[in-house]
Amino acid sequence: MDYKSVKFMPSDKMGDLINHDYKLLLVMSRFGLPLGFGDKTVEQVCREKEVNCPTFLAVANFIHEGNNLLEGNLSQISVRDLMDYLKQAHSYFLDFFLPSIRERLVQAISKSIHSEITYLILKFFDEYVAEVRRHMEYEEMNVFTYVDALLDGTPDSRYTISVFARRHNQIGMKLVELKNIILKYYPEQGNNNLLNAVLIDIFSCEEDLASHCKIEDFLLVPVVRQLEKKKGIL
Ligand SMILES: [Fe+2]
Ligand SMILES: [Fe+2]
């Protein structure tokens, strides 16, 4: 299998996908696809868990290629499965990844004698998490509720996906400030292995959140727009 510019296909082995791009492990788990898939293909693994394969592949290819281009047929994508994926991603960030980063951040900096910097780092981190939470709560309460209603045929007439598309912003200015405090001003002291490991997680969280937002802009918005057209809302 030649991967760099080749898109993943339903007939590819799931194991090959993950070996090629480990980030797709997160995609699998957010779609509710378990490990232990043996030599099964993407199509087989999806079918067994009743996950819409074109939706899984659209997200996997989008993340793997890291661009803003959505190729392929939008009409094959399941809005419901895509939304479940996004909800699982929210829960991953808010209930698992960010709390685990905070725990290790506290461990890494708690012994510092520079209490002012320790205080600032935690303050910025907590403000960042609050920003992410507000962003995701808005989506859960407004966007996902609207799309659910649209799928059930009873949407709120005051809302359309374009309202969301206009106000949807990247999360993360606080994170830039936080990283700058640590990178530029954290005083040298002994072994920084733990702090470096946390920093790497913060960078990876930032990347993951940016690609999450892109999936909302370049996948969710167009498929919902298509659904609105079908329902005669636009
Ligand atoms: Fe989101
Ligand atoms: Fe978002």
Coordinates of C-alpha atoms and ligand atoms in Angstrom, one line a residue:
M1 CA 0.0 0.0 0.0
D2 CA 1.5 3.3 -1.1
Y3 CA 0.3 5.9 1.4
K4 CA 1.5 9.4 1.2
S5 CA -0.9 10.8 -1.3
V6 CA -3.2 7.8 -1.6
K7 CA -6.5 7.9 0.2
F8 CA -7.4 5.1 2.5
M9 CA -10.0 2.9 1.0
P10 CA -12.7 0.5 2.4
S11 CA -10.7 -2.5 1.3
D12 CA -7.5 -1.5 3.1
K13 CA -6.6 -3.4 6.3
M14 CA -7.5 -1.4 9.4
G15 CA -4.1 -2.4 10.9
D16 CA -2.3 -0.9 7.9
L17 CA -4.1 2.4 8.5
I18 CA -3.1 2.6 12.1
N19 CA 0.5 1.6 11.4
H20 CA 0.7 4.3 8.9
D21 CA -0.9 7.1 10.9
Y22 CA -1.2 6.5 14.6
K23 CA -3.5 9.5 15.0
L24 CA -6.2 7.5 13.4
L25 CA -6.4 5.4 16.6
L26 CA -8.2 8.4 18.1
V27 CA -10.6 8.5 15.1
M28 CA -11.3 4.8 15.5
S29 CA -12.1 5.1 19.2
R30 CA -14.3 8.2 18.7
F31 CA -16.3 6.2 16.1
G32 CA -16.6 3.4 18.7
L33 CA -14.5 1.0 16.7
P34 CA -12.5 -1.3 19.1
L35 CA -9.0 -2.7 18.8
G36 CA -8.4 -6.4 18.2
F37 CA -9.5 -6.1 14.5
G38 CA -7.0 -8.7 13.3
D39 CA -6.6 -8.7 9.6
K40 CA -10.1 -7.2 8.9
T41 CA -10.5 -4.4 6.4
V42 CA -11.9 -1.0 7.2
E43 CA -15.2 -1.9 5.6
Q44 CA -15.5 -5.1 7.7
V45 CA -14.6 -3.4 11.0
C46 CA -17.1 -0.6 10.3
R47 CA -19.9 -3.0 9.3
E48 CA -19.5 -5.1 12.4
K49 CA -20.0 -2.0 14.6
E50 CA -22.7 -0.5 12.3
V51 CA -20.5 2.6 11.6
N52 CA -21.0 4.2 8.3
C53 CA -17.8 3.4 6.4
P54 CA -17.7 6.5 4.1
T55 CA -18.1 8.7 7.1
F56 CA -15.2 7.0 9.0
L57 CA -13.0 7.2 5.9
A58 CA -13.9 10.8 5.2
V59 CA -12.7 11.8 8.7
A60 CA -9.7 9.5 8.6
N61 CA -8.5 10.8 5.2
F62 CA -9.2 14.4 6.1
I63 CA -7.1 14.1 9.3
H64 CA -4.4 12.1 7.5
E65 CA -4.0 14.4 4.6
G66 CA -4.1 17.4 7.0
N67 CA -5.6 19.7 4.3
N68 CA -8.8 21.6 3.9
L69 CA -10.0 19.8 0.9
L70 CA -13.0 17.5 1.1
E71 CA -13.1 15.1 -1.8
G72 CA -15.7 12.5 -2.5
N73 CA -19.4 12.4 -2.3
L74 CA -21.0 14.2 0.6
S75 CA -24.2 12.4 0.2
Q76 CA -22.6 9.2 1.4
I77 CA -21.7 10.7 4.7
S78 CA -24.0 9.9 7.7
V79 CA -24.7 13.2 9.6
R80 CA -25.7 11.1 12.6
D81 CA -22.4 9.2 12.7
L82 CA -20.4 12.3 12.1
M83 CA -22.1 14.1 15.0
D84 CA -21.6 11.1 17.3
Y85 CA -17.9 11.2 16.4
L86 CA -17.7 15.0 17.2
K87 CA -19.5 14.4 20.5
Q88 CA -17.1 11.7 21.5
A89 CA -14.2 14.0 20.6
H90 CA -15.7 16.7 22.9
S91 CA -15.9 14.2 25.7
Y92 CA -12.3 13.0 25.0
F93 CA -10.9 16.5 25.3
L94 CA -13.1 17.7 28.3
D95 CA -13.3 14.5 30.4
F96 CA -10.0 12.9 29.6
F97 CA -7.2 14.7 27.8
L98 CA -7.3 18.1 29.3
P99 CA -7.8 16.9 32.9
S100 CA -4.9 14.5 32.5
I101 CA -2.7 17.2 31.1
R102 CA -3.6 19.4 34.1
E103 CA -2.8 16.7 36.6
R104 CA 0.7 16.2 35.1
L105 CA 1.2 19.9 34.8
V106 CA 0.6 20.3 38.5
Q107 CA 3.0 17.4 39.2
A108 CA 5.7 19.0 36.9
I109 CA 5.6 22.5 38.4
S110 CA 4.4 22.0 42.0
K111 CA 8.0 21.8 43.3
S112 CA 9.0 25.1 41.8
I113 CA 10.0 27.7 44.2
H114 CA 8.7 30.3 41.7
S115 CA 5.2 30.3 43.0
E116 CA 4.2 33.3 40.8
I117 CA 5.0 31.5 37.6
T118 CA 3.3 28.3 38.9
Y119 CA 0.2 30.3 39.6
L120 CA 0.2 32.0 36.2
I121 CA 0.7 28.7 34.3
L122 CA -2.3 27.1 36.1
K123 CA -4.4 30.2 35.7
F124 CA -3.8 30.2 31.9
F125 CA -4.4 26.5 31.6
D126 CA -7.7 26.8 33.5
E127 CA -8.8 29.7 31.4
Y128 CA -7.9 27.8 28.3
V129 CA -10.0 24.8 29.4
A130 CA -12.9 27.1 30.2
E131 CA -12.7 28.5 26.7
V132 CA -12.7 25.0 25.2
R133 CA -15.6 24.0 27.4
R134 CA -17.7 27.1 26.4
H135 CA -16.9 26.4 22.7
M136 CA -18.0 22.8 22.9
E137 CA -21.0 23.5 25.1
Y138 CA -22.3 26.0 22.5
E139 CA -22.0 23.3 19.8
E140 CA -23.7 20.6 21.9
M141 CA -26.6 22.9 23.0
N142 CA -27.1 24.7 19.7
V143 CA -25.6 23.0 16.7
F144 CA -26.0 19.3 17.6
T145 CA -29.5 20.0 19.0
Y146 CA -30.4 21.7 15.8
V147 CA -29.0 18.9 13.6
D148 CA -30.9 16.3 15.7
A149 CA -34.1 18.2 15.1
L150 CA -33.3 18.6 11.4
L151 CA -32.8 14.8 11.2
D152 CA -36.1 14.2 13.0
G153 CA -37.8 16.8 10.7
T154 CA -38.6 19.5 13.3
P155 CA -35.9 22.1 13.2
D156 CA -35.9 25.4 14.9
S157 CA -36.7 27.8 12.1
R158 CA -34.5 30.6 13.6
Y159 CA -31.3 28.6 13.3
T160 CA -29.4 27.3 10.3
I161 CA -25.9 25.8 10.0
S162 CA -24.7 29.1 8.4
V163 CA -25.2 30.8 11.8
F164 CA -22.8 28.3 13.3
A165 CA -20.4 28.6 10.3
R166 CA -20.2 32.4 10.7
R167 CA -19.4 32.4 14.4
H168 CA -17.3 29.2 14.6
N169 CA -13.8 30.2 15.7
Q170 CA -10.6 28.5 16.4
I171 CA -10.0 27.7 20.0
G172 CA -6.6 28.5 21.4
M173 CA -5.3 32.0 22.0
K174 CA -4.9 31.3 25.7
L175 CA -2.9 28.2 24.8
V176 CA -0.4 30.3 22.9
E177 CA 0.1 32.5 25.9
L178 CA 0.4 29.5 28.2
K179 CA 3.1 27.9 26.0
N180 CA 5.0 31.2 25.9
I181 CA 5.0 31.5 29.7
I182 CA 6.4 28.0 30.0
L183 CA 8.8 28.1 27.0
K184 CA 10.2 31.6 27.6
Y185 CA 10.0 32.2 31.3
Y186 CA 9.9 28.9 33.2
P187 CA 13.1 28.9 35.2
E188 CA 15.6 26.2 34.6
Q189 CA 15.6 23.7 37.5
G190 CA 17.0 20.2 37.5
N191 CA 15.3 17.6 35.3
N192 CA 12.6 18.9 33.1
N193 CA 11.5 15.6 31.6
L194 CA 8.1 15.7 33.1
L195 CA 7.4 19.3 32.1
N196 CA 8.7 18.5 28.5
A197 CA 6.4 15.5 28.3
V198 CA 3.4 17.7 29.4
L199 CA 4.4 20.4 26.8
I200 CA 4.4 17.8 24.1
D201 CA 0.9 16.8 25.1
I202 CA -0.2 20.4 25.1
F203 CA 1.2 20.8 21.5
S204 CA -0.6 17.6 20.4
C205 CA -3.8 18.7 22.1
E206 CA -3.6 22.0 20.2
E207 CA -3.1 20.2 16.9
D208 CA -5.9 17.7 17.6
L209 CA -8.3 20.6 18.5
A210 CA -7.4 22.5 15.4
S211 CA -8.2 19.4 13.2
H212 CA -11.4 18.9 15.2
C213 CA -12.6 22.4 14.3
K214 CA -11.6 21.9 10.7
I215 CA -13.8 18.8 10.5
E216 CA -16.7 20.9 11.7
D217 CA -16.0 23.6 9.1
F218 CA -15.2 21.4 6.2
L219 CA -17.3 18.3 6.8
L220 CA -20.1 19.0 9.3
V221 CA -21.2 22.3 7.8
P222 CA -21.4 21.1 4.1
V223 CA -23.2 17.9 5.0
V224 CA -25.7 19.7 7.2
R225 CA -26.2 22.4 4.4
Q226 CA -27.0 19.6 2.0
L227 CA -29.5 18.2 4.5
E228 CA -31.1 21.6 4.8
K229 CA -31.4 21.8 1.1
K230 CA -33.0 18.4 1.0
K231 CA -35.5 19.5 3.6
G232 CA -36.2 22.8 1.7
I233 CA -34.9 25.0 4.5
L234 CA -32.5 27.0 2.3
Ligands
FE1 FE -16.5 20.7 18.4
FE2 FE -15.7 23.8 17.1

